[in-house]
Coordinates of C-alpha atoms (C1' of nucleotides) in Angstrom, one line a residue:
Chain A
M1 CA 43.6 -38.3 3.1
S2 CA 44.9 -35.1 4.6
K3 CA 42.8 -32.9 6.9
K4 CA 43.9 -29.7 5.1
P5 CA 42.5 -29.5 1.8
A6 CA 44.0 -26.3 1.2
D7 CA 47.2 -28.1 -0.1
P8 CA 49.0 -26.0 -2.6
A9 CA 49.3 -29.2 -4.5
N10 CA 45.9 -28.7 -5.6
G11 CA 46.5 -26.1 -7.9
G12 CA 45.7 -22.4 -8.4
A13 CA 41.8 -22.0 -7.8
P14 CA 40.8 -23.4 -4.5
T15 CA 37.6 -25.5 -4.5
A16 CA 36.6 -26.8 -1.2
R17 CA 33.2 -28.2 -1.7
Q18 CA 32.9 -29.1 1.9
V19 CA 29.2 -29.9 1.6
P20 CA 27.6 -31.4 -1.5
M21 CA 25.6 -28.9 -3.4
R22 CA 24.9 -27.9 -6.8
D23 CA 26.7 -25.0 -8.1
F24 CA 25.7 -21.7 -6.3
S25 CA 25.7 -19.3 -9.1
R26 CA 23.5 -21.5 -11.2
S27 CA 20.7 -21.9 -8.7
L28 CA 17.1 -20.6 -10.0
P29 CA 17.0 -17.9 -7.2
M30 CA 20.2 -16.5 -8.0
S31 CA 19.5 -16.3 -11.9
L32 CA 16.1 -14.6 -11.1
L33 CA 17.8 -12.2 -8.6
R34 CA 20.6 -11.3 -11.0
A35 CA 18.1 -10.8 -13.8
R36 CA 15.7 -8.6 -11.8
E37 CA 18.8 -6.5 -10.5
A38 CA 19.9 -6.0 -14.1
V39 CA 16.5 -4.5 -15.0
M40 CA 15.9 -2.4 -12.1
R41 CA 19.5 -0.9 -12.1
Q42 CA 18.1 0.6 -15.4
F43 CA 15.2 2.3 -14.0
R44 CA 16.2 3.2 -10.4
P45 CA 18.2 6.4 -11.7
N46 CA 14.9 7.9 -13.3
L47 CA 12.9 7.3 -10.4
R48 CA 15.4 8.6 -7.9
E49 CA 15.4 11.9 -9.7
H50 CA 11.9 12.3 -9.0
G51 CA 12.3 11.3 -5.3
L52 CA 10.6 7.8 -5.6
T53 CA 11.6 4.3 -4.7
E54 CA 10.9 1.5 -6.6
Q55 CA 8.0 0.3 -4.4
Q56 CA 6.4 3.9 -4.1
W57 CA 6.4 3.8 -7.7
R58 CA 4.6 0.5 -7.9
I59 CA 2.0 1.9 -5.6
L60 CA 1.4 4.7 -7.6
R61 CA 1.3 2.7 -11.0
A62 CA -1.3 0.4 -9.2
L63 CA -3.4 3.2 -8.1
A64 CA -3.3 5.1 -11.3
S65 CA -4.8 2.1 -13.2
I66 CA -7.6 1.2 -10.5
E67 CA -9.0 4.5 -9.4
A68 CA -9.3 3.4 -5.9
A69 CA -8.8 0.4 -3.8
E70 CA -8.7 -1.0 -0.2
V71 CA -5.4 -1.5 1.2
T72 CA -5.5 -5.0 1.1
E73 CA -6.4 -5.1 -2.7
L74 CA -3.5 -2.8 -3.2
A75 CA -1.0 -4.9 -1.6
R76 CA -1.9 -7.8 -3.8
T77 CA -1.7 -5.7 -6.8
A78 CA 1.5 -3.9 -5.9
F79 CA 2.9 -7.5 -4.7
L80 CA 3.8 -5.5 -1.2
L81 CA 3.3 -7.1 2.3
G82 CA 1.0 -5.3 4.7
P83 CA 3.4 -3.8 7.0
S84 CA 5.6 -2.2 4.1
L85 CA 2.6 -0.9 2.4
S86 CA 1.1 0.6 5.6
R87 CA 4.4 2.6 6.1
I88 CA 4.8 3.7 2.3
L89 CA 1.1 4.8 2.4
R90 CA 1.8 6.8 5.5
D91 CA 4.7 8.4 3.7
L92 CA 3.0 9.1 0.3
E93 CA 0.0 10.7 2.2
A94 CA 2.2 12.9 4.2
R95 CA 3.6 14.1 0.6
N96 CA 0.0 14.4 -0.7
L97 CA 0.6 11.9 -3.4
I98 CA -2.4 9.9 -2.5
E99 CA -5.5 10.3 -0.4
R100 CA -7.4 7.9 1.9
K101 CA -10.5 7.8 3.5
T102 CA -12.5 5.0 5.7
A103 CA -15.1 3.1 4.0
K104 CA -18.6 4.0 5.0
A105 CA -20.0 0.5 5.2
D106 CA -17.0 -0.9 7.1
Q107 CA -15.0 1.4 9.4
R108 CA -11.9 -1.2 9.1
R109 CA -11.2 -0.5 5.6
S110 CA -9.9 2.4 3.9
M111 CA -10.2 3.2 0.3
V112 CA -6.9 4.5 -1.1
S113 CA -6.7 6.9 -4.3
I114 CA -4.2 8.8 -6.1
S115 CA -4.3 12.6 -5.9
K116 CA -3.8 15.0 -8.6
E117 CA -0.3 15.7 -7.4
G118 CA 0.2 12.0 -7.8
V119 CA -1.1 11.9 -11.1
K120 CA 1.1 14.9 -12.2
L121 CA 4.2 13.2 -10.8
M122 CA 3.5 10.1 -12.5
A123 CA 3.1 12.2 -15.7
S124 CA 6.5 13.5 -15.2
V125 CA 8.1 9.9 -14.6
A126 CA 6.2 7.8 -17.0
P127 CA 7.8 8.9 -20.3
N128 CA 11.3 8.4 -19.4
S129 CA 10.3 5.0 -17.8
E130 CA 8.6 3.9 -21.0
A131 CA 11.7 4.7 -23.0
I132 CA 13.8 2.7 -20.8
Y133 CA 11.3 -0.2 -21.2
A134 CA 11.3 0.1 -24.9
E135 CA 15.2 0.1 -24.8
I136 CA 15.2 -3.1 -22.8
T137 CA 12.8 -4.7 -25.3
R138 CA 15.0 -3.7 -28.2
R139 CA 18.1 -5.1 -26.8
F140 CA 16.6 -8.3 -25.6
G141 CA 14.1 -9.0 -28.3
A142 CA 10.4 -8.5 -28.2
R143 CA 9.9 -12.2 -29.0
K144 CA 12.3 -13.4 -26.5
L145 CA 10.8 -10.9 -23.8
A146 CA 7.3 -12.3 -24.3
E147 CA 8.5 -16.0 -24.1
L148 CA 10.4 -15.3 -21.0
Q149 CA 7.5 -13.7 -19.4
E150 CA 5.5 -16.7 -20.3
M151 CA 8.0 -19.0 -18.7
L152 CA 8.1 -16.8 -15.6
G153 CA 4.0 -17.1 -15.3
E154 CA 4.4 -20.7 -15.7
L155 CA 6.9 -21.1 -12.9
E156 CA 4.9 -19.2 -10.7
Q157 CA 1.9 -21.3 -11.4
S158 CA 3.6 -24.8 -11.0
L159 CA 4.7 -23.6 -7.5
A160 CA 1.6 -21.8 -6.5
E161 CA -0.2 -25.1 -6.0
L162 CA 2.8 -26.3 -3.9
G163 CA 1.4 -23.7 -1.2
A164 CA 3.8 -22.0 1.1
G165 CA 6.3 -24.5 1.9
E166 CA 6.1 -27.7 4.1
E167 CA 6.0 -31.2 2.3
A168 CA 5.4 -33.8 4.8
S169 CA 7.7 -32.8 7.8
A170 CA 7.4 -29.7 9.9
E171 CA 4.4 -29.0 12.0
E172 CA 5.9 -26.5 14.3
Chain B
M1 CA -14.5 18.0 -19.0
S2 CA -15.1 17.6 -15.3
K3 CA -12.8 17.8 -12.7
K4 CA -14.0 14.9 -11.0
P5 CA -13.2 11.8 -12.8
A6 CA -14.8 9.4 -10.1
D7 CA -18.3 9.9 -12.0
P8 CA -20.4 7.0 -11.0
A9 CA -21.8 7.2 -14.7
N10 CA -18.3 5.5 -15.8
G11 CA -19.7 2.1 -14.6
G12 CA -19.2 -0.6 -12.3
A13 CA -15.6 -1.7 -12.6
P14 CA -13.5 1.4 -12.2
T15 CA -10.5 1.8 -14.6
A16 CA -9.0 5.4 -14.3
R17 CA -5.6 5.2 -16.5
Q18 CA -4.9 8.6 -15.9
V19 CA -1.4 8.2 -16.9
P20 CA -0.9 6.1 -20.2
M21 CA 1.4 3.2 -19.3
R22 CA 1.6 -0.4 -20.4
D23 CA -0.3 -2.9 -17.9
F24 CA 1.5 -2.9 -14.5
S25 CA 0.9 -6.5 -13.7
R26 CA 2.9 -7.6 -17.0
S27 CA 6.1 -5.5 -16.4
L28 CA 9.1 -7.4 -16.5
P29 CA 10.2 -6.4 -13.1
M30 CA 7.1 -7.6 -11.8
S31 CA 7.3 -10.9 -13.2
L32 CA 10.6 -11.5 -12.3
L33 CA 9.8 -10.3 -8.6
R34 CA 6.9 -12.9 -8.4
A35 CA 8.7 -15.8 -9.9
R36 CA 11.6 -15.3 -7.6
E37 CA 9.3 -15.0 -4.5
A38 CA 7.2 -17.9 -5.3
V39 CA 10.5 -20.0 -5.6
M40 CA 12.0 -18.6 -2.3
R41 CA 8.7 -19.1 -0.8
Q42 CA 9.4 -22.8 -0.9
F43 CA 13.0 -22.5 0.8
R44 CA 12.4 -20.0 3.3
P45 CA 10.7 -22.2 6.0
N46 CA 13.6 -25.0 5.7
L47 CA 16.3 -22.2 6.4
R48 CA 14.2 -20.4 9.0
E49 CA 14.0 -23.7 11.0
H50 CA 17.9 -23.5 11.2
G51 CA 18.0 -19.9 12.0
L52 CA 19.3 -18.7 8.6
T53 CA 18.0 -16.0 6.3
E54 CA 18.4 -16.2 2.7
Q55 CA 21.3 -14.0 2.6
Q56 CA 23.2 -15.9 5.4
W57 CA 22.5 -19.3 3.6
R58 CA 24.1 -17.6 0.4
I59 CA 27.2 -16.6 2.1
L60 CA 27.8 -20.0 3.8
R61 CA 27.3 -21.6 0.4
A62 CA 29.6 -19.5 -1.4
L63 CA 32.3 -19.8 1.2
A64 CA 31.7 -23.6 1.2
S65 CA 32.7 -23.8 -2.4
I66 CA 35.5 -21.3 -2.5
E67 CA 37.1 -22.3 0.9
A68 CA 38.2 -18.5 1.7
A69 CA 37.7 -15.4 0.0
E70 CA 38.1 -11.5 0.5
V71 CA 34.9 -9.5 1.3
T72 CA 34.9 -7.9 -1.9
E73 CA 35.1 -11.0 -3.7
L74 CA 32.6 -12.7 -1.6
A75 CA 30.0 -9.8 -2.0
R76 CA 30.3 -10.4 -6.0
T77 CA 29.8 -14.1 -5.5
A78 CA 27.0 -13.9 -3.2
F79 CA 25.4 -10.9 -5.0
L80 CA 25.3 -8.7 -1.9
L81 CA 26.2 -5.1 -1.5
G82 CA 29.2 -4.5 0.8
P83 CA 27.2 -2.9 3.6
S84 CA 24.8 -5.7 3.9
L85 CA 27.6 -8.3 3.7
S86 CA 29.6 -6.5 6.3
R87 CA 26.6 -6.5 8.9
I88 CA 25.9 -10.3 7.9
L89 CA 29.5 -11.2 8.4
R90 CA 29.8 -9.4 11.9
D91 CA 26.7 -11.6 12.9
L92 CA 27.8 -14.9 11.3
E93 CA 31.2 -14.3 13.4
A94 CA 29.7 -13.8 16.5
R95 CA 27.6 -17.0 16.0
N96 CA 31.1 -18.8 15.1
L97 CA 30.0 -19.7 11.5
I98 CA 32.8 -18.2 9.7
E99 CA 36.2 -17.0 10.6
R100 CA 38.0 -13.9 9.7
K101 CA 41.7 -12.7 9.6
T102 CA 43.3 -10.0 7.9
A103 CA 45.8 -10.6 5.1
K104 CA 49.3 -10.6 5.8
A105 CA 50.3 -8.8 2.6
D106 CA 47.5 -6.1 2.7
Q107 CA 46.3 -5.0 6.0
R108 CA 43.0 -3.5 4.3
R109 CA 41.7 -7.1 3.2
S110 CA 40.3 -9.7 5.4
M111 CA 40.1 -13.3 4.4
V112 CA 36.8 -15.0 5.4
S113 CA 36.2 -18.7 5.6
I114 CA 33.5 -20.9 6.9
S115 CA 34.1 -22.6 10.3
K116 CA 33.8 -26.4 11.1
E117 CA 30.4 -25.4 12.7
G118 CA 29.4 -23.6 9.5
V119 CA 30.2 -26.6 7.6
K120 CA 28.1 -28.8 10.2
L121 CA 25.0 -26.6 9.8
M122 CA 25.3 -26.6 6.1
A123 CA 25.3 -30.1 6.3
S124 CA 22.0 -30.2 8.1
V125 CA 20.2 -27.8 6.1
A126 CA 21.5 -29.0 2.4
P127 CA 19.9 -32.1 2.1
N128 CA 16.4 -30.6 2.5
S129 CA 17.1 -27.8 0.4
E130 CA 18.3 -29.8 -2.4
A131 CA 15.0 -32.0 -2.0
I132 CA 12.8 -28.8 -2.4
Y133 CA 15.0 -28.0 -5.4
A134 CA 14.4 -31.3 -7.0
E135 CA 10.7 -30.8 -6.5
I136 CA 10.5 -27.5 -8.0
T137 CA 12.7 -29.2 -10.9
R138 CA 10.2 -31.9 -11.3
R139 CA 7.3 -29.6 -11.2
F140 CA 8.5 -27.1 -13.8
G141 CA 10.3 -29.3 -15.9
A142 CA 14.2 -29.9 -16.3
R143 CA 14.3 -29.0 -19.7
K144 CA 12.1 -25.8 -19.3
L145 CA 14.1 -24.9 -16.1
A146 CA 17.4 -24.8 -18.0
E147 CA 15.8 -22.9 -20.9
L148 CA 14.6 -20.2 -18.5
Q149 CA 18.0 -20.1 -16.9
E150 CA 19.6 -19.7 -20.1
M151 CA 17.0 -16.7 -20.9
L152 CA 17.8 -15.2 -17.7
G153 CA 21.5 -15.2 -18.4
E154 CA 21.0 -13.5 -21.9
L155 CA 18.8 -11.0 -20.5
E156 CA 21.5 -10.2 -17.9
Q157 CA 23.8 -10.0 -20.8
S158 CA 21.7 -7.9 -22.9
L159 CA 21.8 -5.0 -19.9
A160 CA 25.2 -5.5 -18.7
E161 CA 26.5 -3.4 -21.5
L162 CA 24.1 -0.8 -21.0
G163 CA 25.8 0.1 -17.8
A164 CA 24.1 1.6 -14.7
G165 CA 21.4 3.8 -16.2
E166 CA 22.0 7.3 -17.9
E167 CA 21.1 7.4 -21.5
A168 CA 21.8 11.0 -22.3
S169 CA 20.6 13.2 -19.9
A170 CA 21.4 13.3 -16.1
E171 CA 24.9 14.2 -15.1
E172 CA 23.8 15.0 -11.6
Chain C
dC1 C1' -28.0 -9.3 23.2
dG2 C1' -23.0 -10.9 24.3
dC3 C1' -19.1 -12.4 23.3
dA4 C1' -15.7 -15.2 21.1
dT5 C1' -13.9 -15.0 16.5
dT6 C1' -12.7 -13.2 12.4
dC7 C1' -10.9 -9.3 9.6
dA8 C1' -8.7 -5.2 7.9
dC9 C1' -5.0 -2.7 9.3
dT10 C1' -1.1 -0.9 11.9
dT11 C1' 3.0 -1.4 15.1
dA12 C1' 6.7 -3.2 16.5
dA13 C1' 11.4 -5.8 16.0
dC14 C1' 14.9 -7.5 13.4
dA15 C1' 17.5 -8.1 8.8
dT16 C1' 18.6 -6.5 4.4
dG17 C1' 18.8 -3.0 0.3
dT18 C1' 20.7 1.3 -1.2
dT19 C1' 23.3 5.3 -1.2
dA20 C1' 26.5 8.3 1.1
dA21 C1' 30.4 9.0 4.6
dG22 C1' 34.0 7.8 7.1
dT23 C1' 38.4 5.0 8.0
dA24 C1' 42.6 2.8 7.7
dT25 C1' 45.8 1.0 4.1
dC26 C1' 48.2 1.1 0.2
dT27 C1' 50.4 3.2 -4.3
dC28 C1' 52.5 6.0 -6.9
dC29 C1' 54.5 10.2 -8.5
dG30 C1' 57.4 14.2 -7.7
Chain D
dC1 C1' 60.1 10.2 1.8
dG2 C1' 55.6 12.4 1.7
dG3 C1' 51.4 13.7 0.6
dA4 C1' 47.5 13.2 -3.2
dG5 C1' 44.9 9.5 -4.7
dA6 C1' 43.0 5.0 -5.1
dT7 C1' 41.5 0.8 -2.3
dA8 C1' 38.9 -2.3 1.1
dC9 C1' 36.0 -2.2 4.0
dT10 C1' 32.8 -0.2 7.7
dT11 C1' 29.5 3.2 9.7
dA12 C1' 25.4 5.6 9.1
dA13 C1' 20.9 6.8 7.8
dC14 C1' 16.8 5.9 5.6
dA15 C1' 13.5 2.7 3.4
dT16 C1' 11.6 -1.9 2.6
dG17 C1' 11.4 -7.2 3.5
dT18 C1' 9.5 -10.4 6.9
dT19 C1' 7.2 -12.3 10.8
dA20 C1' 4.7 -11.4 15.0
dA21 C1' 1.8 -9.0 17.9
dG22 C1' -1.6 -5.2 18.6
dT23 C1' -5.9 -2.8 18.1
dG24 C1' -10.6 -1.5 16.4
dA25 C1' -14.4 -2.8 14.0
dA26 C1' -17.4 -6.6 12.0
dT27 C1' -19.6 -11.3 12.3
dG28 C1' -21.7 -15.2 14.0
dC29 C1' -23.8 -18.0 17.3
dG30 C1' -26.1 -19.4 21.6

DNA sequence: CGCATTCACTTAACATGTTAAGTATCTCCG
DNA sequence: CGGAGATACTTAACATGTTAAGTGAATGCG
């Protein structure tokens, strides 16, 4: 019952375990984070060569497929929070990659659309991006990839109903 | 061949598809991002109540299980980039949650370890965190969860060999 | 109509992600 | 021994994540 568990008699690899928890590296959040990083690592160089970040690219892709959208809708589609989107749209507009105009019926809303320049830029990025995606699919296997996406969707569903946390305790 | 594709004769639901790409919302990066967000949404409130961010919590957990580590090793374990870790360690040290001392053999390295206060804080966060994880496991299914983690690991493996991008073009 | 609410964003403030530089050490070879 | 190169971090700079507050415009109701 010594107070210093760092006793060398313990062995080579030190293992403290001062608080009981499941193995850190095998937690679901970490698995998801590492997997996503492994995937994005493949795409970032290509985007970077065209002066785009991952999020900017998400916005352009979203816009290219829906023609025009309100900011809130775009946030949902590109899976970005309002404040992030607000900043990015400001920058993309300054670079003339998107266009914005307030809706006539409701002055609060603004309709965002991709510009011709934006389309041109996308066209120069998309082929390489598609090629990378194809390579990933080839390596991992198309079948398995589909299965994985299916499971990820189910996971999302399982937790969607659980709401935004709080299970029976905190009420601020 | 009109120059304005926003022709109303197009129909109600606008679908531009100005650049050919696979469906945005079904891309692997998006699936992984959404799944991870769904999971983290469950944990954040609990961490927040204790004044911890997700990354700070990762560091404490990593330290609690390995007793002491160099910064680089810790970065690998907690899956954080050096600069992020550097900042966070500075803050955690100021809050007396961790301790740091330069290694005697190599002045460049510094050994980081969790403090008693850090252990105490972890002990107050861990139970709730474990309960949330258990609930997630229950909802999604322990079997499926294991399968998912297995696939995520395989995906990571598949791409690890692919290195950090570059396939036959850019060489800066 | 008048005004409290709600809505759709935008700003602000702080923390991290990401890449490039900077600093102090340490290694190693000549 | 001495200086070039490698190491282990740390800083810097810019972009996004995250929560809270602010702003202007619609809505609803008495």
